[in-house]
Short mmCIF file of C-alpha atoms in Angstrom, two decimals:
data_model
loop_
_atom_site.label_atom_id
_atom_site.label_comp_id
_atom_site.label_asym_id
_atom_site.label_seq_id
_atom_site.Cartn_x
_atom_site.Cartn_y
_atom_site.Cartn_z
CA MET A 1 -20.28 1.25 -15.82
CA LYS A 2 -18.15 -1.12 -14.55
CA VAL A 3 -14.45 -1.00 -12.87
CA LEU A 4 -12.47 -3.70 -11.92
CA LEU A 5 -10.02 -3.14 -8.87
CA LEU A 6 -7.18 -4.94 -8.65
CA LYS A 7 -6.45 -5.21 -5.05
CA ASP A 8 -6.77 -7.06 -1.75
CA PRO A 9 -10.35 -5.98 -0.22
CA LYS A 10 -11.32 -3.86 3.20
CA ASP A 11 -11.27 -6.36 5.99
CA LYS A 12 -14.49 -7.14 6.58
CA ASP A 13 -14.71 -6.20 10.62
CA ALA A 14 -13.77 -3.14 9.36
CA GLY A 15 -17.06 -2.37 7.50
CA PRO A 16 -16.95 -2.24 3.35
CA ASP A 17 -14.29 -1.35 1.01
CA PRO A 18 -14.05 2.34 1.00
CA TYR A 19 -13.04 2.32 -2.78
CA ILE A 20 -16.39 0.31 -3.73
CA LYS A 21 -18.24 2.73 -1.66
CA GLU A 22 -17.19 5.59 -2.96
CA LEU A 23 -17.17 4.43 -6.73
CA GLY A 24 -20.77 3.11 -6.17
CA LEU A 25 -21.48 6.75 -5.06
CA HIS A 26 -19.90 8.02 -8.49
CA SER A 27 -22.30 5.31 -10.26
CA PHE A 28 -19.50 2.46 -11.10
CA GLU A 29 -20.13 -1.11 -10.21
CA ALA A 30 -16.97 -1.99 -8.85
CA THR A 31 -16.01 -5.16 -8.20
CA LEU A 32 -12.68 -6.51 -5.84
CA ILE A 33 -9.95 -9.43 -7.51
CA PRO A 34 -7.37 -10.44 -5.27
CA VAL A 35 -4.32 -10.00 -6.44
CA LEU A 36 -1.04 -10.28 -4.05
CA SER A 37 -0.50 -13.13 -1.61
CA PHE A 38 1.65 -11.82 2.09
CA GLU A 39 4.19 -14.13 3.36
CA PHE A 40 5.25 -13.10 7.10
CA LEU A 41 8.90 -13.49 7.86
CA SER A 42 11.25 -12.83 10.73
CA LEU A 43 9.02 -12.01 13.30
CA GLU A 44 10.69 -13.32 16.60
CA SER A 45 13.45 -10.83 15.36
CA LEU A 46 11.31 -7.43 14.45
CA PHE A 47 9.55 -8.45 18.04
CA GLU A 48 13.39 -8.85 19.07
CA LYS A 49 13.71 -4.70 18.24
CA LEU A 50 10.33 -3.48 19.15
CA SER A 51 11.58 -4.47 22.41
CA HIS A 52 14.40 -2.33 22.38
CA PRO A 53 13.06 1.19 21.63
CA GLU A 54 16.15 2.65 23.45
CA CYS A 55 18.04 1.33 20.31
CA HIS A 56 16.13 3.18 17.67
CA GLY A 57 14.99 6.91 16.87
CA GLY A 58 11.67 5.65 15.94
CA LEU A 59 9.22 3.97 13.58
CA VAL A 60 9.27 3.96 10.33
CA PHE A 61 6.19 2.24 7.88
CA THR A 62 5.44 2.47 4.04
CA SER A 63 3.40 -0.50 3.66
CA PRO A 64 0.35 -1.54 5.82
CA ARG A 65 1.47 -5.05 5.75
CA ALA A 66 4.61 -4.25 7.75
CA ILE A 67 2.11 -2.84 10.79
CA GLU A 68 0.58 -6.34 10.20
CA ALA A 69 3.90 -8.11 11.09
CA ILE A 70 3.67 -6.39 14.43
CA LYS A 71 -0.04 -7.31 14.81
CA ILE A 72 0.29 -11.23 14.10
CA CYS A 73 3.36 -10.89 16.53
CA LEU A 74 1.12 -9.30 19.77
CA LYS A 75 -1.44 -12.46 19.13
CA ASP A 76 1.12 -14.07 21.98
CA ASN A 77 0.30 -13.23 25.16
CA THR A 78 3.52 -12.32 26.42
CA LYS A 79 4.58 -10.27 23.62
CA LYS A 80 0.91 -8.22 23.37
CA GLU A 81 0.87 -7.59 27.57
CA ALA A 82 4.57 -6.29 27.17
CA TRP A 83 3.45 -3.77 24.46
CA SER A 84 0.71 -2.87 26.31
CA LYS A 85 3.01 -2.24 29.44
CA SER A 86 5.79 -0.28 28.55
CA LEU A 87 6.20 -1.17 24.86
CA LYS A 88 4.24 0.97 23.54
CA GLN A 89 4.24 3.78 25.51
CA MET A 90 8.48 4.52 24.98
CA TRP A 91 7.58 4.36 21.24
CA ASN A 92 5.47 6.60 21.39
CA ILE A 93 7.51 8.78 23.39
CA LYS A 94 9.23 8.32 18.77
CA PRO A 95 8.35 9.39 15.77
CA THR A 96 6.58 6.72 13.52
CA TYR A 97 6.48 8.01 10.42
CA VAL A 98 3.72 6.24 8.04
CA VAL A 99 3.30 6.76 4.73
CA GLY A 100 -0.87 6.87 4.22
CA LYS A 101 -3.66 6.77 5.85
CA ALA A 102 -4.61 3.25 5.59
CA THR A 103 -1.20 2.27 7.14
CA ALA A 104 -1.46 5.48 9.86
CA ALA A 105 -4.74 3.17 10.20
CA LEU A 106 -3.32 0.36 11.09
CA ALA A 107 -0.22 2.09 13.36
CA GLU A 108 -3.18 4.06 15.29
CA GLU A 109 -4.67 0.27 15.47
CA ILE A 110 -1.54 -0.73 17.85
CA GLY A 111 -1.71 2.29 19.73
CA LEU A 112 0.82 4.43 17.75
CA THR A 113 0.93 8.16 17.30
CA PRO A 114 1.16 8.27 13.55
CA GLN A 115 2.51 11.04 11.39
CA GLY A 116 3.19 12.06 7.79
CA GLU A 117 0.35 10.20 6.30
CA LYS A 118 -0.34 13.21 3.35
CA SER A 119 2.95 12.40 2.15
CA GLY A 120 1.59 9.59 -0.30
CA ASN A 121 4.08 7.82 -1.23
CA ALA A 122 7.48 6.93 -0.42
CA GLU A 123 9.77 10.15 -1.48
CA LYS A 124 6.95 13.32 -0.51
CA LEU A 125 7.64 10.56 3.26
CA ALA A 126 11.08 10.85 2.84
CA GLU A 127 11.33 14.22 2.59
CA TYR A 128 8.93 14.91 5.34
CA ILE A 129 11.57 12.57 7.14
CA CYS A 130 14.35 14.56 6.83
CA SER A 131 12.84 17.81 7.72
CA ARG A 132 12.46 16.16 11.04
CA GLU A 133 14.84 13.83 11.55
CA LYS A 134 18.55 15.33 12.88
CA PRO A 135 21.71 13.30 10.50
CA ASN A 136 23.46 11.02 12.70
CA SER A 137 21.17 10.63 15.55
CA SER A 138 19.41 7.28 16.92
CA ALA A 139 18.67 4.69 13.53
CA LEU A 140 15.30 4.21 12.30
CA LEU A 141 13.18 0.48 12.28
CA PHE A 142 11.55 -0.24 9.17
CA PRO A 143 10.44 -2.78 8.90
CA CYS A 144 9.19 -3.50 4.55
CA GLY A 145 8.65 -6.01 2.13
CA ALA A 146 11.77 -7.31 -0.16
CA LEU A 147 10.86 -5.83 -3.18
CA LYS A 148 10.48 -2.47 -0.98
CA ARG A 149 12.12 -0.20 -3.60
CA GLU A 150 14.79 1.56 -2.91
CA VAL A 151 13.68 5.58 -2.82
CA LEU A 152 13.40 6.48 0.79
CA PRO A 153 17.12 4.40 2.00
CA THR A 154 18.64 5.99 -0.61
CA VAL A 155 17.24 9.50 0.24
CA LEU A 156 17.76 9.32 3.82
CA ARG A 157 21.36 7.69 3.03
CA GLU A 158 22.22 10.71 1.12
CA LYS A 159 20.64 13.05 3.94
CA GLY A 160 22.64 10.69 7.03
CA VAL A 161 19.70 9.97 8.40
CA PRO A 162 20.61 5.99 9.55
CA LEU A 163 17.89 3.69 9.22
CA GLU A 164 17.92 0.08 9.77
CA SER A 165 15.69 -1.64 7.93
CA LEU A 166 14.03 -5.70 8.47
CA THR A 167 12.56 -6.83 5.83
CA VAL A 168 9.13 -8.69 7.25
CA TYR A 169 7.35 -10.08 4.14
CA GLN A 170 7.66 -11.27 0.74
CA THR A 171 4.65 -10.72 -1.81
CA THR A 172 3.34 -13.61 -4.13
CA GLN A 173 0.93 -13.75 -6.40
CA HIS A 174 -2.74 -14.46 -5.20
CA PRO A 175 -3.06 -18.10 -5.75
CA GLN A 176 -6.58 -17.36 -7.32
CA LEU A 177 -5.26 -14.71 -9.26
CA GLN A 178 -5.67 -16.65 -12.89
CA GLU A 179 -8.41 -18.37 -12.22
CA ALA A 180 -10.50 -15.03 -11.04
CA LEU A 181 -9.60 -12.40 -13.78
CA SER A 182 -11.06 -15.47 -16.06
CA SER A 183 -13.87 -15.47 -14.33
CA TYR A 184 -15.23 -11.71 -14.38
CA PHE A 185 -13.69 -11.17 -17.77
CA SER A 186 -16.20 -14.39 -19.07
CA GLN A 187 -18.66 -13.15 -16.58
CA GLN A 188 -18.80 -9.48 -17.12
CA GLY A 189 -17.34 -8.54 -19.51
CA ILE A 190 -14.75 -5.35 -20.54
CA PRO A 191 -14.81 -3.48 -17.38
CA ALA A 192 -15.17 0.40 -18.76
CA SER A 193 -11.51 1.07 -16.98
CA ILE A 194 -9.37 -1.20 -14.22
CA VAL A 195 -7.29 0.38 -11.29
CA PHE A 196 -3.54 -1.15 -10.30
CA PHE A 197 -3.01 -0.85 -6.49
CA SER A 198 0.46 -1.61 -6.82
CA PRO A 199 3.44 -2.36 -9.02
CA SER A 200 4.13 -5.50 -8.34
CA GLY A 201 0.32 -5.87 -9.43
CA VAL A 202 1.18 -4.65 -12.58
CA LYS A 203 3.37 -7.74 -13.05
CA PHE A 204 0.92 -9.99 -11.67
CA CYS A 205 -1.72 -9.77 -13.62
CA LEU A 206 -0.50 -7.84 -17.19
CA GLN A 207 -0.65 -10.86 -19.06
CA HIS A 208 -3.59 -12.34 -17.78
CA ILE A 209 -5.40 -8.80 -18.98
CA GLN A 210 -4.15 -8.24 -22.67
CA LYS A 211 -4.80 -12.36 -23.78
CA LEU A 212 -8.43 -11.79 -21.95
CA SER A 213 -9.50 -8.54 -22.90
CA GLY A 214 -7.35 -9.12 -26.72
CA ASP A 215 -7.92 -5.85 -28.96
CA LEU A 216 -10.66 -4.19 -26.94
CA ILE A 217 -7.47 -3.74 -24.39
CA ASN A 218 -7.79 -0.18 -25.93
CA HIS A 219 -11.52 0.30 -25.44
CA ILE A 220 -10.40 0.20 -21.30
CA LYS A 221 -9.38 3.19 -18.80
CA PHE A 222 -6.54 2.01 -16.97
CA ALA A 223 -6.28 3.11 -13.76
CA ALA A 224 -3.20 3.75 -11.52
CA ILE A 225 -3.22 4.36 -7.05
CA GLY A 226 -0.11 6.52 -7.64
CA PRO A 227 3.31 7.86 -9.16
CA THR A 228 5.17 4.30 -8.50
CA THR A 229 2.48 1.69 -9.54
CA ALA A 230 1.76 4.26 -13.12
CA GLU A 231 5.54 4.02 -13.90
CA ALA A 232 5.13 0.98 -13.27
CA MET A 233 2.08 0.56 -15.96
CA GLU A 234 4.18 2.40 -18.26
CA ALA A 235 7.10 0.21 -18.13
CA GLY A 236 4.49 -2.83 -18.95
CA GLY A 237 2.69 -0.93 -22.59
CA ILE A 238 -0.14 0.49 -21.22
CA PRO A 239 -1.37 3.61 -21.04
CA VAL A 240 -2.23 5.66 -18.03
CA SER A 241 -5.65 7.40 -18.55
CA CYS A 242 -5.49 8.77 -14.83
CA THR A 243 -3.37 8.87 -11.81
CA ALA A 244 -4.67 9.15 -8.26
CA PRO A 245 -3.15 12.33 -7.04
CA SER A 246 -2.90 11.11 -3.23
CA PRO A 247 -3.95 7.03 -2.65
CA THR A 248 -7.37 7.46 -1.37
CA ALA A 249 -10.81 6.12 -2.39
CA GLN A 250 -11.99 9.95 -3.49
CA ASP A 251 -9.13 10.78 -5.55
CA LEU A 252 -9.57 7.82 -7.95
CA ALA A 253 -12.78 7.65 -7.79
CA ALA A 254 -12.87 11.16 -9.19
CA GLY A 255 -10.26 10.64 -11.64
CA ILE A 256 -11.23 7.58 -13.34
CA HIS A 257 -15.11 9.34 -13.67
CA ARG A 258 -13.27 12.13 -15.04
CA ALA A 259 -11.78 9.60 -17.50
CA LEU A 260 -14.11 8.12 -18.68
CA HIS A 261 -16.49 11.37 -19.01
CA SER A 262 -13.84 13.31 -20.90
CA GLN A 263 -11.60 13.49 -23.60
CA ASN A 264 -9.00 14.95 -21.45
CA CYS A 265 -7.97 11.35 -19.71
CA SER A 266 -4.35 13.66 -17.36
CA LEU A 267 -5.50 13.62 -13.91
CA GLN A 268 -3.89 16.03 -12.05
CA PRO A 269 -5.40 17.93 -8.51
CA GLU A 270 -7.28 21.37 -9.38
#
C-alpha cells in the first residue's frame, strides 16, 4: 500500500529518511513530497543575541528550522570560531529547551545539550519549561518562525517566565509543490494514506489534494504527525484517521498500520 508523506526529505548526508524506512518495515511504499520552502531572516540580529549569553536565561527551540538559522550563521568563519571558543560553553551552562527529537539532534550538532525533547508539542514543552524556570528570571531566547503559534509564549507569560522571541525564518509554499502532487497522483494513483506534518502543509496542499483525488478522497486515511496538525486538518474538513502520540517515525508508522488494518481508526498509546 502506498503512503504519501507531505514533508521535506531528511538531509541526504544523514542517511535514509526515518519515516520512509519505518513505513517500509510495515510493508508500505512511502513517497516524500516537499511542501515548504523557508526564507531565513534577521541572522545578524540572531548572532548578536547569541554573542551575549549573559543577557539570557537559556534557549528555546520549537522547530529544527530555528537551529538551521544558527547553522547558517556559523558558516561564517569568524562567527564559527567565536561559537567554538567560548559562546557554546557559555550557553551550555544554561538550559536549551527543545520540542522533539529532530530539533534535539540538530541542537547537539551545534554543540548544545538539549532537554525536553520528549515533550513532542509546544503545550507540553511550555509546561516542562515552567516546571524548571523561576518567574522573573532572565528572559529565554526563542528564535522562531513568522507563523509560530502563541501557545508557548502565552503559557510562559501567564507563569511569569520571560521569553524574548526573534523571528528568524518565514514559511512559504515549495515552488514545485503543485507539479509534484500532480505528477504523483497521475503516476502512482490514489495513495492509501496521506500524512500531514504541519498546519502550513495543510494550508498549501489541501485544495490540490481535493482536486486530484475527486470522489476517491473518501478512500484515503489521513494521518497527522501531532495534535496541532490534526486540528488544522479538522478545521479544513479533513477526517483525521490517526494522530501520532509522539512525532516519531515509529509511532506514525504503527498508527497508519493500525488505521489501514482495522475498523477502529483512532490512534492512542495502548
